[in-house]
PDB file of C-alpha atoms in Angstrom:
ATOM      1  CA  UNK A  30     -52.955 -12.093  22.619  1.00  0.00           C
ATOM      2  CA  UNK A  31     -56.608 -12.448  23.592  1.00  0.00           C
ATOM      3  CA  UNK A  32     -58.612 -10.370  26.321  1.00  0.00           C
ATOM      4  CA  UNK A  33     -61.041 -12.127  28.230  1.00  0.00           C
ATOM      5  CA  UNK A  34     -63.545  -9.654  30.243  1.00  0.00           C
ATOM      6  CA  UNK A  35     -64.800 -11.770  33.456  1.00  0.00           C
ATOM      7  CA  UNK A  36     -66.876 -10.664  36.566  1.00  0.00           C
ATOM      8  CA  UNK A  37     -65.896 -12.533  40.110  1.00  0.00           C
ATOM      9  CA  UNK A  38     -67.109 -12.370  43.517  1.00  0.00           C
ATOM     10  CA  UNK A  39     -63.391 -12.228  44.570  1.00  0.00           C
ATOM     11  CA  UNK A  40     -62.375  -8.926  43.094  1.00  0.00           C
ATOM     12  CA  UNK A  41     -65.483  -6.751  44.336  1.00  0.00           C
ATOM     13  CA  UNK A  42     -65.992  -5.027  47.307  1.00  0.00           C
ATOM     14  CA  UNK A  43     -67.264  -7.482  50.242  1.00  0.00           C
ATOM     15  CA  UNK A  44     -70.708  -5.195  50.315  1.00  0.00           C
ATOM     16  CA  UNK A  45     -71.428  -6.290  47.096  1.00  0.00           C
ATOM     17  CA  UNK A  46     -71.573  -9.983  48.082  1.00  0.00           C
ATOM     18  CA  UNK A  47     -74.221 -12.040  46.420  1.00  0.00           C
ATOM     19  CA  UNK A  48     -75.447  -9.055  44.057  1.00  0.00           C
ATOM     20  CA  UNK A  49     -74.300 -11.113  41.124  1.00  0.00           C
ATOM     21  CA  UNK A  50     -73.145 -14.352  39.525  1.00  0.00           C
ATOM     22  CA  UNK A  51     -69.711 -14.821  38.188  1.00  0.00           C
ATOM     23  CA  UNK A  52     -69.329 -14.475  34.828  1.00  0.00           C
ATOM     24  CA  UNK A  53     -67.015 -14.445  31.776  1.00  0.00           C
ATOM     25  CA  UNK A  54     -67.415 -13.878  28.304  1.00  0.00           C
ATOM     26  CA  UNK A  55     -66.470 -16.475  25.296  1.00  0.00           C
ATOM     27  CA  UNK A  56     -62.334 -16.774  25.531  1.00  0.00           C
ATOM     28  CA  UNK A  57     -60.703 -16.550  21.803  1.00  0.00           C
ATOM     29  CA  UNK A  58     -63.154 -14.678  19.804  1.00  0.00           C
ATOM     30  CA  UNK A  59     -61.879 -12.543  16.584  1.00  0.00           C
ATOM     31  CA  UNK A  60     -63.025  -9.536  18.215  1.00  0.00           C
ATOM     32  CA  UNK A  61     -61.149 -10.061  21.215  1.00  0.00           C
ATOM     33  CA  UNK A  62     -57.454 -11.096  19.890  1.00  0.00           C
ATOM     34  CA  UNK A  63     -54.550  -9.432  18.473  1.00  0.00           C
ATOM     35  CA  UNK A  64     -51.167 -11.170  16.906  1.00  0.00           C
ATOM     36  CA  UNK A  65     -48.239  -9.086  18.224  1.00  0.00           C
ATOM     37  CA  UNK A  66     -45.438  -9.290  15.836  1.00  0.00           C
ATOM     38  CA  UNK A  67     -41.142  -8.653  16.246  1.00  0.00           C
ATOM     39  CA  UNK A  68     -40.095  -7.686  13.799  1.00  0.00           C
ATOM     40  CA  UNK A  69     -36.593  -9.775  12.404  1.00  0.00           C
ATOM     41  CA  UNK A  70     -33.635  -7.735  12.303  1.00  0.00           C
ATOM     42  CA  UNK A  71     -30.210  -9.442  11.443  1.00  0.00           C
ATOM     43  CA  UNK A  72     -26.614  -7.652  10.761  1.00  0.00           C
ATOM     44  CA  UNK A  73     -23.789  -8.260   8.621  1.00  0.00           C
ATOM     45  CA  UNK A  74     -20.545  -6.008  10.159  1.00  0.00           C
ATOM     46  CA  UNK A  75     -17.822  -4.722   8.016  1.00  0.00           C
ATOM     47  CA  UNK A  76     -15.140  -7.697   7.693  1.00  0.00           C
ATOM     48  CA  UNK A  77     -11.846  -5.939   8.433  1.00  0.00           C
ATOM     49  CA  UNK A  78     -10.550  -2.753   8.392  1.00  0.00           C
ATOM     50  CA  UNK A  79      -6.726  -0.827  10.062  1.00  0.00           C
ATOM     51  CA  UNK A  80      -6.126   0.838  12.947  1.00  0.00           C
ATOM     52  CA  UNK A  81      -7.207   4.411  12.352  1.00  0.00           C
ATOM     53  CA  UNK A  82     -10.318   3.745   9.657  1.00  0.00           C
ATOM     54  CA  UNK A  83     -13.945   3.803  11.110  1.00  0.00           C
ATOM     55  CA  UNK A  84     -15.927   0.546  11.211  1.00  0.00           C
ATOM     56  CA  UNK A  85     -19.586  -0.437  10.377  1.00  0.00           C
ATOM     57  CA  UNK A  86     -21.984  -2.710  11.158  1.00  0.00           C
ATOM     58  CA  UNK A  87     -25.700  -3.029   8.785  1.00  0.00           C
ATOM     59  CA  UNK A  88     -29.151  -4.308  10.203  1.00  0.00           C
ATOM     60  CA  UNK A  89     -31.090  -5.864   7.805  1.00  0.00           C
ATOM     61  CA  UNK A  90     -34.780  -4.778   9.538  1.00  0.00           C
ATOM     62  CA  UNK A  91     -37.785  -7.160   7.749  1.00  0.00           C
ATOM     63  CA  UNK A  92     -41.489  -7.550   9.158  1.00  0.00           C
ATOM     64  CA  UNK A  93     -43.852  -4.978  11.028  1.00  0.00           C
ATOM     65  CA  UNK A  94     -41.810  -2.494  12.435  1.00  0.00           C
ATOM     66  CA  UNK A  95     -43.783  -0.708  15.761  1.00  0.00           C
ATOM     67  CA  UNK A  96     -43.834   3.224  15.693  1.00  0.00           C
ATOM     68  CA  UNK A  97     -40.985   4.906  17.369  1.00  0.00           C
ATOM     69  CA  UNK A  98     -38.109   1.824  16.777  1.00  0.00           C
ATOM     70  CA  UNK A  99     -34.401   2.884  16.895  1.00  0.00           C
ATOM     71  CA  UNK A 100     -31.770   0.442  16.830  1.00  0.00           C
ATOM     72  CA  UNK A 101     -28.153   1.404  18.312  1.00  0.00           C
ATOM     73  CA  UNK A 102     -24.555  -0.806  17.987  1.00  0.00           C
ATOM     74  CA  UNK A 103     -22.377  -1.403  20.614  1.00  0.00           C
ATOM     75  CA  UNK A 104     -18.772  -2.778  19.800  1.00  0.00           C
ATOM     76  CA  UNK A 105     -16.591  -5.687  21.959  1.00  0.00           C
ATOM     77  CA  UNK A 106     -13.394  -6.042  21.342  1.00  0.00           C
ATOM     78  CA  UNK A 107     -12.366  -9.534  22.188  1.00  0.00           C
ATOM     79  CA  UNK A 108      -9.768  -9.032  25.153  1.00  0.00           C
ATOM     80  CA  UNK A 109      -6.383 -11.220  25.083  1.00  0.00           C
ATOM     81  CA  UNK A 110      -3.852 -11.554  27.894  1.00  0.00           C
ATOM     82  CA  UNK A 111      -1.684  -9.076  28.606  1.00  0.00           C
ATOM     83  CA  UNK A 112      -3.004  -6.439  26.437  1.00  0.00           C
ATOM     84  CA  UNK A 113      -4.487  -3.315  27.850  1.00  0.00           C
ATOM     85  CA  UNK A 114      -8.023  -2.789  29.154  1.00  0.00           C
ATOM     86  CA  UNK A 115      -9.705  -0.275  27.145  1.00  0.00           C
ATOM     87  CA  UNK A 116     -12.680   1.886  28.705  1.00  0.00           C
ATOM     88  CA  UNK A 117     -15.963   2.555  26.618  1.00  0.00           C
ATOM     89  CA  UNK A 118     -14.721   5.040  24.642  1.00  0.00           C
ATOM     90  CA  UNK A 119     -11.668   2.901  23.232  1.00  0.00           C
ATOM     91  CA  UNK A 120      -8.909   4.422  25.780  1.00  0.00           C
ATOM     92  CA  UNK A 121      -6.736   2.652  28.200  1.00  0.00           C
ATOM     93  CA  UNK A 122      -7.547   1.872  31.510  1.00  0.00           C
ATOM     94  CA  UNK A 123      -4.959   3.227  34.249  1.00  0.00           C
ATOM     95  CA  UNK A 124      -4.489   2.539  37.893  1.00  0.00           C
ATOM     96  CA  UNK A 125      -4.855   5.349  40.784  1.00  0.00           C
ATOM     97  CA  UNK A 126      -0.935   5.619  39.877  1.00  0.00           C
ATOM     98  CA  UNK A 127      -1.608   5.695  35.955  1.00  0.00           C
ATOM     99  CA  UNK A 128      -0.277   3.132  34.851  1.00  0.00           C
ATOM    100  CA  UNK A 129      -2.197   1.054  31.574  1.00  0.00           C
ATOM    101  CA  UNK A 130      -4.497  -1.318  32.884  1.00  0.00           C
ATOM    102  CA  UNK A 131      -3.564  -5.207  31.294  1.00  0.00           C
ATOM    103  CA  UNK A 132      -5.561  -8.266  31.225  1.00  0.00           C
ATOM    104  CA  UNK A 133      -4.649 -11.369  33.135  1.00  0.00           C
ATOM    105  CA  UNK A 134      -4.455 -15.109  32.099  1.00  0.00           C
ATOM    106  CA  UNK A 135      -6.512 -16.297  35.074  1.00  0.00           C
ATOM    107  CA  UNK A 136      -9.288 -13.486  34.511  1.00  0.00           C
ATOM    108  CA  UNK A 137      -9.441 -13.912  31.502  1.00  0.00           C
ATOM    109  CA  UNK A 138     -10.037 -18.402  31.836  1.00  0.00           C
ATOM    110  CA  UNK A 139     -12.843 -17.416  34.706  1.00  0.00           C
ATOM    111  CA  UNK A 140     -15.082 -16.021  32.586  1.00  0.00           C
ATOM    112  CA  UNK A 141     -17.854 -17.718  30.604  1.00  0.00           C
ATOM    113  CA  UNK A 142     -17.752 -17.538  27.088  1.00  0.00           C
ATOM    114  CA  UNK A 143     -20.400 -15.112  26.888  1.00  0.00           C
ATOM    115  CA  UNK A 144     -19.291 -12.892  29.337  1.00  0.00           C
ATOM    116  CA  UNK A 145     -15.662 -13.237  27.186  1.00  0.00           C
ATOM    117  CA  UNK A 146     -17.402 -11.570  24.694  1.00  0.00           C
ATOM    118  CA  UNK A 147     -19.308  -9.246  26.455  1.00  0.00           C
ATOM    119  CA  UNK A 148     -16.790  -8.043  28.752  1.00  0.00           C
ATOM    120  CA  UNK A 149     -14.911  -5.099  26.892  1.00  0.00           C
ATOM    121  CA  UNK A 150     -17.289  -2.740  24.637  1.00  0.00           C
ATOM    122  CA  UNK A 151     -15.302   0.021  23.453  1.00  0.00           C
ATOM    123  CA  UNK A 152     -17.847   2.195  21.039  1.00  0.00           C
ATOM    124  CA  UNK A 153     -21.785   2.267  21.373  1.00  0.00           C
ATOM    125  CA  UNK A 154     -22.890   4.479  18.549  1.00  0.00           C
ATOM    126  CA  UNK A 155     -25.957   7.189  18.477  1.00  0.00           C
ATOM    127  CA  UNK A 156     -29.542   5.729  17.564  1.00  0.00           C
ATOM    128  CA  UNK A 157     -30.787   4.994  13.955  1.00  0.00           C
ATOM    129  CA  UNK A 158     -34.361   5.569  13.969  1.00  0.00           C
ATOM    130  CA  UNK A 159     -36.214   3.069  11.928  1.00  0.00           C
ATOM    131  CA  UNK A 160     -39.702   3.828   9.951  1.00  0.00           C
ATOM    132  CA  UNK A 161     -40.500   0.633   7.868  1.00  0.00           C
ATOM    133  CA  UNK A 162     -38.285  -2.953   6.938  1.00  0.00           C
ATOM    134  CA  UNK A 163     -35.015  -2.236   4.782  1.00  0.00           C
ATOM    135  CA  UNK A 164     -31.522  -1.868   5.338  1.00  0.00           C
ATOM    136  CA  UNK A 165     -29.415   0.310   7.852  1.00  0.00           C
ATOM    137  CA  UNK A 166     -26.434   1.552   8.476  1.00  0.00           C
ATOM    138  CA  UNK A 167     -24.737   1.993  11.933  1.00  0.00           C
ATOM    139  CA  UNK A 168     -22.538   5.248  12.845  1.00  0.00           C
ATOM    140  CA  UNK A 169     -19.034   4.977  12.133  1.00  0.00           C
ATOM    141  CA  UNK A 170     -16.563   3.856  14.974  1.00  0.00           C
ATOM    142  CA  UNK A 171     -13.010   4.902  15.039  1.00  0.00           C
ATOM    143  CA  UNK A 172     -10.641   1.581  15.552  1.00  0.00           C
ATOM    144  CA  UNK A 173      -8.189   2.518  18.062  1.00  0.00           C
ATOM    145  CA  UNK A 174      -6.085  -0.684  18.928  1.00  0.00           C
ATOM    146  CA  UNK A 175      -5.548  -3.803  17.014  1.00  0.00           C
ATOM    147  CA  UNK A 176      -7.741  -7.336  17.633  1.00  0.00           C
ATOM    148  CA  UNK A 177     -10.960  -8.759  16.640  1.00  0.00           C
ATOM    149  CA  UNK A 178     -14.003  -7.609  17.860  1.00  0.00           C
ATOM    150  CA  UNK A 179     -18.111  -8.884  17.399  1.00  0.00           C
ATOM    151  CA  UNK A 180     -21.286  -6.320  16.728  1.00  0.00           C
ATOM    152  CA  UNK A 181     -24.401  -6.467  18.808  1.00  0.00           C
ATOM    153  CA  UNK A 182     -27.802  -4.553  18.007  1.00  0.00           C
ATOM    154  CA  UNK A 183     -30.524  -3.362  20.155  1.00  0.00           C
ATOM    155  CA  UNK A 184     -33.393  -2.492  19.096  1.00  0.00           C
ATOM    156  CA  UNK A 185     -35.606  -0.314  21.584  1.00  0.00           C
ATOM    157  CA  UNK A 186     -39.331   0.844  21.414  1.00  0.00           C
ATOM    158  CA  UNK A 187     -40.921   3.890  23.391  1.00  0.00           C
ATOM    159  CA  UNK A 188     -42.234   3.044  26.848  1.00  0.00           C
ATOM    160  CA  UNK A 189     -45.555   3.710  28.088  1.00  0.00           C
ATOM    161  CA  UNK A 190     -45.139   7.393  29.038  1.00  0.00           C
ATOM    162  CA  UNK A 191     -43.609  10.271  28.164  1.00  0.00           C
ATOM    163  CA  UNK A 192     -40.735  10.063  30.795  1.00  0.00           C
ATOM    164  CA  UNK A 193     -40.777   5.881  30.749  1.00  0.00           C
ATOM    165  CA  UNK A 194     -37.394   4.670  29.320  1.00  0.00           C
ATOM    166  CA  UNK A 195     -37.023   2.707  26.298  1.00  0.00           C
ATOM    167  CA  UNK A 196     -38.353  -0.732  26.221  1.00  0.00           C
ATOM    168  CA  UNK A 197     -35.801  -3.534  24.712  1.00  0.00           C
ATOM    169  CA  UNK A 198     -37.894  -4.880  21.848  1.00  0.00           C
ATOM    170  CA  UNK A 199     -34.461  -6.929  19.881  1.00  0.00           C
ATOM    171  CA  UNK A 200     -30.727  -7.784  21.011  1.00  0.00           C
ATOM    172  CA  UNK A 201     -28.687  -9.512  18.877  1.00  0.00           C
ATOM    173  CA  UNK A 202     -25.874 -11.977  20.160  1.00  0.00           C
ATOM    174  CA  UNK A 203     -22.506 -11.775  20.897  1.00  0.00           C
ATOM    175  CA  UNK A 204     -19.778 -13.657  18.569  1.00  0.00           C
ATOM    176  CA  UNK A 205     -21.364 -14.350  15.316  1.00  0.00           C
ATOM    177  CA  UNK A 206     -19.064 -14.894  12.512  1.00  0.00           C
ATOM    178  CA  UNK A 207     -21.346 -12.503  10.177  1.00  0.00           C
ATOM    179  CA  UNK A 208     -20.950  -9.905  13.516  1.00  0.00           C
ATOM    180  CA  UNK A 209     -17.391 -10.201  13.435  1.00  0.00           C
ATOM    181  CA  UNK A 210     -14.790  -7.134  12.464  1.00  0.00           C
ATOM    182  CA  UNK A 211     -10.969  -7.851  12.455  1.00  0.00           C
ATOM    183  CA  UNK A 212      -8.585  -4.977  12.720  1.00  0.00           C
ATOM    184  CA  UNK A 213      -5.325  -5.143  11.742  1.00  0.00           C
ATOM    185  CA  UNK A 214      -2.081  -2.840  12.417  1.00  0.00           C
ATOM    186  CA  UNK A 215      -1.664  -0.228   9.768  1.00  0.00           C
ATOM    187  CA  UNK A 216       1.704  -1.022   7.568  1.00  0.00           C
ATOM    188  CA  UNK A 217       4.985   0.675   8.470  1.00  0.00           C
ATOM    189  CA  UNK A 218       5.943   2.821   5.215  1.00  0.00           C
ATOM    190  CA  UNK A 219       8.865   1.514   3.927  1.00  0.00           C
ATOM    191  CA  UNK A 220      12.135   3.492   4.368  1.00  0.00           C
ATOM    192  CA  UNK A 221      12.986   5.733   1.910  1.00  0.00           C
ATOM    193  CA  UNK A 222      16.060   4.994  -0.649  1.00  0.00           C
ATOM    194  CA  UNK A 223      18.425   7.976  -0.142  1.00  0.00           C
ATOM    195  CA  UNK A 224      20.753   9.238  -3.051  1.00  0.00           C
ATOM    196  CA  UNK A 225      24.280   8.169  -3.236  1.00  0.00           C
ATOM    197  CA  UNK A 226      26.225  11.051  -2.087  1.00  0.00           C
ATOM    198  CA  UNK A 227      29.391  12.375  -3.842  1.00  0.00           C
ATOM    199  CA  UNK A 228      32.336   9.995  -3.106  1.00  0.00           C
ATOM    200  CA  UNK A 229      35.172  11.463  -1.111  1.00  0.00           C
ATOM    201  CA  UNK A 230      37.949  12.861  -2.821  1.00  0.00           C
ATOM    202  CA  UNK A 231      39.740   9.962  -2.032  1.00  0.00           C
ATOM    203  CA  UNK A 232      37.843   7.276  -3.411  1.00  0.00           C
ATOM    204  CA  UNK A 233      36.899   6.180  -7.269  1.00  0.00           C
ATOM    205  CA  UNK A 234      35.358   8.663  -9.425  1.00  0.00           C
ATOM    206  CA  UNK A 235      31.908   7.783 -10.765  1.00  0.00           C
ATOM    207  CA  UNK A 236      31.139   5.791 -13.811  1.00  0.00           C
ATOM    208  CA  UNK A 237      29.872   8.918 -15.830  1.00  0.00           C
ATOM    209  CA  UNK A 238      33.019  11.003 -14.960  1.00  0.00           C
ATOM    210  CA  UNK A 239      35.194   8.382 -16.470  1.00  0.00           C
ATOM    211  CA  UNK A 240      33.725   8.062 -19.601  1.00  0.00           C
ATOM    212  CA  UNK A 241      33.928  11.701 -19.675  1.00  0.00           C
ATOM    213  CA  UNK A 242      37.443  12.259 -18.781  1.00  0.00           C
ATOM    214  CA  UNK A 243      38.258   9.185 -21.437  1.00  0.00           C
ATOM    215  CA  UNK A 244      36.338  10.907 -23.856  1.00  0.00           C
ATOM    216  CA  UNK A 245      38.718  14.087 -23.798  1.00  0.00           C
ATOM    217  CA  UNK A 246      42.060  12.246 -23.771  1.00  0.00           C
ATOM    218  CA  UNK A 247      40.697  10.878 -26.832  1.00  0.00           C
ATOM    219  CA  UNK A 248      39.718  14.264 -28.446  1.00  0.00           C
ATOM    220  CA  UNK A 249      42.882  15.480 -26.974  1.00  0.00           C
ATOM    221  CA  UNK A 250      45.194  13.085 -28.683  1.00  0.00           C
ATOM    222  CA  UNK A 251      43.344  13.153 -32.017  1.00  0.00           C
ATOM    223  CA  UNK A 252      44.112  17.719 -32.082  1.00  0.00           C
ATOM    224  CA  UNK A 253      47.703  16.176 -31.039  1.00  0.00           C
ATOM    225  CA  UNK A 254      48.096  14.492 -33.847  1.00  0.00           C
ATOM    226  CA  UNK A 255      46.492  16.375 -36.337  1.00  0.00           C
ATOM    227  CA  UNK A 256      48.790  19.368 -35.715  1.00  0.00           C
ATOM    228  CA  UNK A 257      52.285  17.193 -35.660  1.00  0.00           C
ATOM    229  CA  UNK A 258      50.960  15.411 -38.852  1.00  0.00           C
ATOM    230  CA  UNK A 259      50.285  19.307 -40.569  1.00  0.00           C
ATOM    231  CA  UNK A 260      53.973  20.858 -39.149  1.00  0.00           C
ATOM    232  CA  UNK A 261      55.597  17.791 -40.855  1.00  0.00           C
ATOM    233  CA  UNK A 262      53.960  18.197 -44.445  1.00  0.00           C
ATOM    234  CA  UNK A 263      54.848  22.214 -44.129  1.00  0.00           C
ATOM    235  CA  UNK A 264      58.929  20.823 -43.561  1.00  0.00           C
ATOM    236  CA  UNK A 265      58.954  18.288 -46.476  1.00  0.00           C
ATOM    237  CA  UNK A 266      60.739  19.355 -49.574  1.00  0.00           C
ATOM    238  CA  UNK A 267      58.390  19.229 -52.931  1.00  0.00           C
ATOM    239  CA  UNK A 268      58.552  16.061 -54.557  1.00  0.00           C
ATOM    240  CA  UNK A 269      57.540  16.907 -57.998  1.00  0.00           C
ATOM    241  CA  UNK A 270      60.965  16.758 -60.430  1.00  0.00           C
ATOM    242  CA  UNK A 271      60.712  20.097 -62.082  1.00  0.00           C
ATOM    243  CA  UNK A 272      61.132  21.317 -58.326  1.00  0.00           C
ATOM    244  CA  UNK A 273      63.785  19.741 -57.406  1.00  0.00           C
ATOM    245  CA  UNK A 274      65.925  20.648 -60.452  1.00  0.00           C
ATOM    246  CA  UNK A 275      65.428  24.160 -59.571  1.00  0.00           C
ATOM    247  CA  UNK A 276      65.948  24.041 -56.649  1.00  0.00           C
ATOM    248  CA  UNK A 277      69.414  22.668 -57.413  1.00  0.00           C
ATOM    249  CA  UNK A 278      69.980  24.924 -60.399  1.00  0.00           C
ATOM    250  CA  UNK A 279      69.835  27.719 -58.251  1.00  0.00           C
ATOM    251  CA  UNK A 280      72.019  26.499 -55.430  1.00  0.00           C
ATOM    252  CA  UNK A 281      74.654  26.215 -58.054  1.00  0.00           C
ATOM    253  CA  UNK A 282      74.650  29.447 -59.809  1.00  0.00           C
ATOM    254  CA  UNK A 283      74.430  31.374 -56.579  1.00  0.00           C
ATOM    255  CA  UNK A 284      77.854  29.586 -55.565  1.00  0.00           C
ATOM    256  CA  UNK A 285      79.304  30.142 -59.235  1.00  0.00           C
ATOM    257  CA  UNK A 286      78.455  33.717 -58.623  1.00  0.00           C
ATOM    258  CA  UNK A 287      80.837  33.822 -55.497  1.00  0.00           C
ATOM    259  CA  UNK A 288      83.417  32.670 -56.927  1.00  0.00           C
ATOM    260  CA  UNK A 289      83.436  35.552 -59.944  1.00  0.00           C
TER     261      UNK A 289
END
């Protein structure tokens, strides 16, 4: 920007007609020029994320950066047909009779493609301020519905005044891919696998309680067994021959004795 001082007939008061030449000093001189700079700001937004988490987008601030520079995010999601319209704080719209709000095919195909984009914000976060260049992160969004949606930055600079608003100094664009967050449904947890009950008394009996119960016919059978084997050895004559001759020996003088 250069300032050129001149002096014209034009601009003075008609008394002073013809009290001077017009005049103007050299146009371009160091002295009288200033390069006003922007400073570049670009974003990268947070990819993807679920219904439920809170989203980000980063401004990546390089350059001069004037005194008193904030930069604040606003958030479109992308609207589709027959979804609901959401408000700007991410809640349904409803009808005087409160019922949700949708989007129509043929409102949807009248609108330019940037007015697509711009037509349903649904988060503008709070105001980073910003010193000096570097790197900034926005205020967290809650996602509230599923879709895609694109970032956009504004960066603002103080008016001239205390009560002047905020002068638009930066706005990024709408639908960049490197602006672009997709949100996806959370996953359903899956059902839980319940415990096979006991089976009714008139079904099968489980696999352990059969090898148990076959486990004590077997001990069962084995006592059985041992105790017929040990009532048959007590019944068995002796079988060594000295025994048996006695045994005889004695049946035969008890009957001799009798018959004295």
């Amino acid at each position: 920007m250069t300032v050129q001082a001149c002096l014209r007939q034009e601009d003075q008061d008609p008394r002073a007609a013809g009290a001077f030449e017009d005049w103007c000093d050299d146009y371009g001189i160091p002295d009288e020029t200033a390069e006003i700079e922007v400073p570049s700001i670009r974003t990268e937004a947070q990819e993807q994320a679920l219904v439920g988490d809170g989203i980000r987008d980063h401004a990546v601030v390089e350059g001069v950066v004037p005194r008193g520079t904030e930069i604040d995010f606003t958030f479109y999601l992308q609207p589709k047909a027959g979804e609901p319209k959401f408000d700007e704080r991410w809640q349904p719209k409803r009808d005087a009779m409160g019922e949700v709000m949708r989007w129509s095919a043929s409102e949807l195909e009248s609108l330019s493609p940037e007015a697509y984009c711009l037509a349903q914000p649904v988060g503008r976060t709070a105001a980073v301020p910003i010193g000096a260049a570097g790197r900034f992160a926005s205020p967290e969004l809650r996602a509230r519905s599923a879709g895609t949606g694109y970032w956009v930055e504004t960066a603002t600079v103080p008016g001239n005044g205390p009560e002047a608003p905020r002068v638009e100094l930066h706005r990024g664009e709408c639908g960049l891919d490197t602006e672009r967050t997709i949100i996806q449904a959370a996953p359903e947890d899956p059902p839980a696998t319940a415990r096979p009950e006991a089976l009714p008394r008139t079904g099968g009996l489980p696999g352990g309680a059969i090898i148990g119960i076959g486990s004590a016919l077997i001990l069962c059978a084995a006592i059985l067994a041992i105790r017929v084997g040990t009532r048959r050895r007590s019944a068995a004559p002796r079988s060594t021959p000295d025994g048996a001759r006695n045994g005889i020996g004695i049946a035969m003088r008890a009957r001799g004795s009798r018959r004295t």
